[in-house]
Coordinates of C-alpha atoms and ligand atoms in Angstrom, one line a residue:
M1 CA -24.3 -14.5 20.5
S2 CA -23.1 -14.3 24.1
K3 CA -20.5 -16.6 25.6
C4 CA -20.0 -18.4 28.8
P5 CA -16.8 -17.5 30.8
C6 CA -16.7 -20.9 32.4
K7 CA -14.7 -22.0 29.4
K8 CA -12.1 -19.4 30.1
V9 CA -9.1 -19.7 32.4
E10 CA -8.9 -17.0 35.1
A11 CA -6.1 -14.9 34.0
C12 CA -5.6 -11.8 36.1
M13 CA -4.0 -12.2 39.6
G14 CA -3.5 -8.4 39.9
S15 CA -5.5 -6.0 42.0
H16 CA -7.7 -5.0 39.1
L17 CA -9.5 -8.2 38.6
P18 CA -11.6 -8.7 35.5
V19 CA -15.2 -8.9 36.2
Y20 CA -16.5 -11.7 34.0
S21 CA -17.5 -13.8 37.0
T22 CA -20.2 -11.4 37.8
L23 CA -21.3 -10.9 34.2
Y24 CA -22.0 -14.5 33.3
R25 CA -24.1 -16.5 35.6
H26 CA -26.0 -19.5 34.4
N27 CA -29.8 -18.8 34.5
Q28 CA -29.1 -15.1 35.0
S29 CA -32.1 -13.0 34.6
I30 CA -31.6 -9.8 32.6
K31 CA -32.8 -6.9 34.6
E32 CA -33.7 -3.4 33.6
I33 CA -31.1 -0.7 34.2
I34 CA -32.4 1.9 36.6
M35 CA -30.5 4.8 35.1
K36 CA -28.1 5.8 32.3
I37 CA -26.4 9.2 32.7
A38 CA -24.3 11.1 30.2
V39 CA -21.8 13.6 31.6
Y40 CA -20.9 16.4 29.3
G41 CA -18.9 19.7 29.4
K42 CA -16.1 21.7 27.9
G43 CA -12.7 19.9 27.6
G44 CA -10.7 19.9 30.8
I45 CA -13.6 21.2 32.9
G46 CA -13.6 18.2 35.3
K47 CA -16.0 15.7 33.7
S48 CA -13.9 12.6 34.4
T49 CA -13.1 13.8 37.9
C50 CA -16.8 14.3 38.6
S51 CA -17.7 11.0 36.8
T52 CA -15.3 8.8 38.7
N53 CA -16.2 10.2 42.1
I54 CA -19.9 10.2 41.4
S55 CA -19.6 6.6 40.3
V56 CA -17.9 5.7 43.6
A57 CA -20.5 7.6 45.5
L58 CA -23.3 5.7 43.7
S59 CA -21.5 2.5 44.4
L60 CA -21.3 3.4 48.1
R61 CA -25.1 3.8 48.0
G62 CA -25.3 0.1 47.0
K63 CA -25.7 0.5 43.3
K64 CA -23.8 -1.6 40.7
I65 CA -22.1 0.9 38.4
L66 CA -20.5 0.8 35.0
Q67 CA -18.6 3.9 33.9
I68 CA -17.9 4.2 30.1
G69 CA -15.3 6.7 29.0
C70 CA -16.2 8.1 25.7
D71 CA -13.3 10.5 25.2
P72 CA -10.5 9.5 22.8
K73 CA -8.2 10.6 25.6
H74 CA -9.3 7.4 27.3
D75 CA -8.4 8.6 30.7
S76 CA -11.9 8.7 32.1
T77 CA -11.5 5.8 34.4
F78 CA -7.8 6.4 35.3
T79 CA -8.5 7.4 38.9
L80 CA -10.7 4.3 39.4
T81 CA -8.2 1.7 38.1
G82 CA -4.9 3.5 38.5
F83 CA -3.9 2.8 34.9
L84 CA -5.0 3.4 31.4
I85 CA -7.1 0.4 30.6
P86 CA -7.2 -1.0 27.0
T87 CA -9.9 0.6 24.9
I88 CA -12.8 -1.2 23.2
I89 CA -11.7 0.1 19.8
D90 CA -8.1 -1.1 20.3
T91 CA -9.4 -4.5 21.4
L92 CA -11.8 -4.8 18.5
Q93 CA -9.0 -3.8 16.1
S94 CA -6.7 -6.4 17.5
K95 CA -9.4 -9.1 17.0
D96 CA -10.2 -7.9 13.5
Y97 CA -13.6 -6.8 14.6
H98 CA -14.6 -10.3 15.4
Y99 CA -17.0 -9.6 18.3
E100 CA -17.2 -13.3 19.2
D101 CA -13.5 -13.3 20.0
V102 CA -13.8 -10.6 22.7
W103 CA -14.3 -11.6 26.3
P104 CA -15.6 -9.3 29.0
E105 CA -12.3 -9.4 30.8
D106 CA -10.6 -7.9 27.7
V107 CA -12.6 -4.7 28.0
I108 CA -14.2 -4.4 31.4
Y109 CA -12.0 -3.8 34.4
Q110 CA -13.0 -3.4 38.0
G111 CA -11.9 -0.2 39.6
Y112 CA -12.0 1.3 43.1
G113 CA -15.2 0.8 45.1
G114 CA -16.3 -2.0 42.8
V115 CA -17.0 0.3 39.9
D116 CA -16.7 -1.4 36.5
C117 CA -14.8 0.5 33.9
V118 CA -14.8 0.6 30.1
E119 CA -12.9 3.0 27.8
A120 CA -14.5 3.3 24.3
G121 CA -11.3 4.8 22.8
G122 CA -11.2 7.1 19.9
P123 CA -11.7 6.9 16.1
P124 CA -8.5 7.4 14.0
A125 CA -7.4 11.0 14.3
G126 CA -8.8 13.2 11.6
A127 CA -10.9 10.3 10.2
G128 CA -13.7 8.3 11.6
C129 CA -16.5 9.3 13.9
G130 CA -16.8 9.4 17.7
G131 CA -20.5 8.4 17.4
Y132 CA -19.4 5.2 15.6
V133 CA -17.0 4.4 18.5
V134 CA -19.8 4.8 21.1
G135 CA -22.2 2.8 19.0
E136 CA -19.6 -0.1 18.7
T137 CA -19.0 0.1 22.4
V138 CA -22.7 -0.2 23.3
K139 CA -23.1 -3.0 20.7
L140 CA -20.3 -5.0 22.1
L141 CA -21.4 -4.5 25.7
K142 CA -24.9 -5.7 24.7
E143 CA -23.4 -8.6 22.9
L144 CA -21.6 -9.5 26.2
N145 CA -24.8 -9.0 28.1
A146 CA -22.8 -6.5 30.2
F147 CA -25.2 -3.6 29.3
Y148 CA -27.9 -5.2 31.3
E149 CA -26.0 -6.0 34.5
Y150 CA -25.9 -2.6 36.1
D151 CA -28.1 -0.3 38.1
V152 CA -26.4 2.8 36.7
I153 CA -24.3 3.3 33.5
L154 CA -22.5 6.5 33.4
F155 CA -21.1 7.8 30.1
D156 CA -18.2 10.3 30.4
V157 CA -18.2 12.1 27.1
L158 CA -15.7 14.1 25.1
G159 CA -15.9 17.9 25.7
D160 CA -18.2 20.0 23.7
V161 CA -20.9 18.7 21.4
V162 CA -19.2 19.5 18.1
C163 CA -21.2 17.1 15.9
G164 CA -24.0 14.5 16.0
G165 CA -21.4 11.8 16.7
F166 CA -20.4 13.2 20.1
A167 CA -24.1 13.5 21.0
A168 CA -24.4 9.7 20.4
P169 CA -24.4 8.8 24.1
L170 CA -27.5 10.9 24.5
N171 CA -29.3 8.2 22.5
Y172 CA -28.8 5.8 25.3
A173 CA -29.1 8.2 28.3
D174 CA -32.0 8.9 30.6
Y175 CA -30.2 11.9 32.0
C176 CA -27.6 14.4 30.9
L177 CA -25.4 16.1 33.5
I178 CA -23.4 19.1 32.5
V179 CA -20.1 20.2 34.2
T180 CA -19.2 23.8 33.9
D181 CA -17.2 26.5 35.6
N182 CA -18.3 30.1 36.2
G183 CA -16.8 31.3 32.9
F184 CA -17.9 32.2 29.4
D185 CA -16.4 29.2 27.4
A186 CA -17.8 26.5 29.6
L187 CA -21.2 28.1 29.8
F188 CA -21.2 28.5 26.0
A189 CA -20.4 24.8 25.7
A190 CA -23.1 24.0 28.3
N191 CA -25.6 25.9 26.1
R192 CA -24.7 23.8 23.1
I193 CA -25.1 20.7 25.1
A194 CA -28.5 21.9 26.3
A195 CA -29.5 22.4 22.7
S196 CA -28.5 18.8 21.9
V197 CA -30.5 17.5 24.9
R198 CA -33.5 19.4 23.6
E199 CA -33.1 18.0 20.2
K200 CA -32.6 14.4 21.4
S201 CA -35.5 14.6 23.8
R202 CA -37.8 14.8 20.8
T203 CA -37.1 11.2 20.0
H204 CA -35.7 9.8 23.3
P205 CA -36.9 9.9 26.9
L206 CA -34.0 12.1 27.9
R207 CA -33.9 14.9 30.5
L208 CA -31.3 17.3 31.6
A209 CA -30.6 16.5 35.3
G210 CA -28.8 19.8 35.7
L211 CA -25.4 21.5 36.0
V212 CA -22.5 20.8 38.3
G213 CA -20.3 23.9 38.9
N214 CA -16.7 22.8 39.1
R215 CA -13.4 24.6 40.0
T216 CA -15.1 27.8 41.0
S217 CA -16.0 29.4 44.3
K218 CA -18.3 31.9 42.4
R219 CA -21.5 31.0 40.8
D220 CA -22.8 34.3 39.7
L221 CA -22.4 33.8 35.9
I222 CA -23.8 30.2 36.2
E223 CA -26.8 31.7 37.9
K224 CA -27.2 34.3 35.2
Y225 CA -27.2 31.6 32.6
V226 CA -29.7 29.5 34.5
E227 CA -32.0 32.5 34.7
A228 CA -32.0 32.6 30.9
C229 CA -32.1 28.8 30.4
P230 CA -33.7 27.3 33.5
M231 CA -32.1 24.1 34.9
P232 CA -31.2 22.8 38.3
I233 CA -27.7 23.5 39.8
L234 CA -27.0 20.2 41.6
E235 CA -23.7 21.3 43.2
V236 CA -20.9 23.8 43.0
L237 CA -17.4 22.5 43.8
P238 CA -14.5 25.0 44.4
L239 CA -11.0 24.6 43.1
I240 CA -9.5 22.1 45.6
E241 CA -5.9 21.1 45.5
D242 CA -6.6 17.6 46.7
I243 CA -8.8 17.0 43.6
R244 CA -5.9 18.0 41.4
V245 CA -3.6 15.7 43.3
S246 CA -6.1 12.8 43.0
R247 CA -5.5 12.9 39.2
V248 CA -1.8 12.8 39.7
K249 CA -2.0 9.9 42.2
G250 CA -4.5 8.0 40.0
K251 CA -7.0 7.7 42.9
T252 CA -10.5 8.9 43.5
L253 CA -11.1 11.3 46.4
F254 CA -12.8 8.5 48.2
E255 CA -9.7 6.3 48.1
M256 CA -7.5 9.2 49.2
A257 CA -9.9 9.9 52.1
E258 CA -9.3 6.4 53.4
L259 CA -5.8 7.6 54.4
E260 CA -6.5 11.3 54.8
P261 CA -9.8 11.7 56.7
S262 CA -9.5 15.5 56.2
I263 CA -10.5 15.0 52.6
A264 CA -13.8 13.4 53.5
Y265 CA -15.6 16.8 53.1
V266 CA -14.8 16.7 49.4
C267 CA -16.5 13.3 49.0
E268 CA -19.6 14.9 50.4
F269 CA -20.0 17.0 47.3
Y270 CA -20.1 13.9 45.1
L271 CA -22.3 12.0 47.5
N272 CA -24.7 14.9 47.4
I273 CA -24.8 14.7 43.6
A274 CA -25.2 10.9 43.6
D275 CA -28.1 11.2 46.1
Q276 CA -29.9 13.7 43.9
L277 CA -29.5 11.5 40.9
L278 CA -30.8 8.4 42.8
C279 CA -34.0 10.4 43.6
E280 CA -34.6 10.2 39.8
P281 CA -35.1 14.0 39.5
E282 CA -37.6 15.4 37.1
G283 CA -34.9 17.3 35.3
V284 CA -35.8 19.6 32.4
V285 CA -36.0 19.6 28.7
P286 CA -33.9 22.8 28.3
R287 CA -34.6 25.7 25.9
E288 CA -31.1 26.9 24.9
V289 CA -30.3 30.6 24.6
P290 CA -29.7 31.7 21.0
D291 CA -25.9 32.3 20.5
R292 CA -26.1 36.1 20.0
E293 CA -28.4 36.5 23.0
L294 CA -26.0 34.4 25.1
F295 CA -23.0 36.5 24.0
S296 CA -24.7 39.7 25.0
L297 CA -26.1 38.2 28.2
L298 CA -22.7 37.1 29.4
S299 CA -20.7 40.1 28.1
E300 CA -23.2 42.5 29.7
F301 CA -22.6 40.7 32.9
Y302 CA -18.8 41.2 32.6
L303 CA -19.0 44.8 31.5
N304 CA -21.6 45.9 34.1
P305 CA -20.9 43.8 37.1
D306 CA -22.8 46.2 39.3
Q307 CA -26.0 45.1 37.7
G308 CA -25.3 41.5 38.6
E309 CA -24.8 39.9 42.0
G310 CA -21.0 39.8 41.5
T311 CA -18.2 40.2 39.1
G312 CA -17.4 38.2 36.1
N313 CA -14.1 36.5 35.6
L314 CA -11.9 39.2 34.2
E315 CA -9.7 36.7 32.4
E316 CA -12.6 36.1 30.1
L317 CA -13.1 39.8 29.4
D318 CA -10.9 40.2 26.3
F319 CA -12.7 37.3 24.6
V320 CA -16.1 38.6 25.3
M321 CA -15.3 42.1 24.1
V322 CA -14.0 41.0 20.7
Ligands
ADP401 P1 -12.2 16.5 31.7 O1 -12.6 15.1 31.9 O2 -13.4 17.4 31.6 O3 -11.3 16.7 30.5 P2 -10.7 16.2 34.1 O4 -11.7 15.5 35.0 O5 -9.7 15.3 33.5 O6 -11.4 17.0 32.9 O7 -10.0 17.3 34.9 C1 -9.0 18.1 34.4 C2 -8.0 18.5 35.5 O8 -8.7 19.3 36.4 C3 -7.5 17.3 36.3 O9 -6.2 17.5 36.6 C4 -8.3 17.3 37.6 O10 -7.6 16.7 38.6 C5 -8.5 18.8 37.8 N1 -9.8 19.1 38.5 C6 -11.0 18.7 38.2 N2 -11.9 19.2 39.2 C7 -11.1 20.0 40.0 C8 -11.4 20.8 41.2 N3 -12.7 20.9 41.6 N4 -10.4 21.4 41.8 C9 -9.1 21.2 41.4 N5 -8.8 20.5 40.3 C10 -9.8 19.9 39.6
MG402 MG1 -12.1 13.4 30.7

């Protein structure tokens, strides 16, 4: 049963105002969400960085955005809010899982550019299930009616798909977006994610929007993979020091660009991705490459760079040769 915030006293005078005022309007009409996007990729590849900046880019295009961090690291929305917001699981635990005692302002925080932010949090380490956490998060947001307030909901999901639990956000998504670099490990993870998308698309209206190349000036290995497993490449971002700094400063690139206009060119990468997503691309239902085929495809590329367009990343060579 949902609640009315009019009974609550406004609490936060800080810069990160809770957003309940927009969530509960009398006579509100529940509208359809235009789009739900799940961002996946190997750990540390730049999912949260891409997610937060794409969220701001979408917001700049006039959309109302909710970003849901689904990584136990719970730092998905850090560059939007500037701090680690309380997680849904922590909040539910503190209320003894009484959903009716949770208010939107307990769990939804407004970040830079008007992007609303939620962190699902993690299951107890070594016990519990990431899928359960995501399920509880969506259940609570639906209970609060928050799930129906947005034009775009973006799930920023933990690293690789290691089990069905981590694929849970795909149950709610219209599109999956994969972040990868030009190396073996991230492309291997991308291939497993592609397999999960194919599997989920049997029962859900889910498509793979495509790949975002990140932290790489080369795209030869990415292209080799895409030849074997066709999917769109939406953008390729090089390694950019200002992006690394943005994490340290707890700011999105868009916020940094307000004071440093020279950074504006970085924002264009994210705006380009956002614009492609807003076009509701056809995307693909991928057909992943079998593991052994993928190993030989990628290792052949490293060992015989002349046959490819460019050279593989030599740092990966030892691993591939084993
Ligand atoms: P993930 O969410 O996939 O674990 P993050 O988004 O937290 O990864 O990124 C990991 C680190 O890489 C962060 O310090 C981030 O600032 C940095 N980073 C991400 N993309 C880039 C890039 N294109 N250039 C430089 N640093 C980047
Ligand atoms: Mg992250």
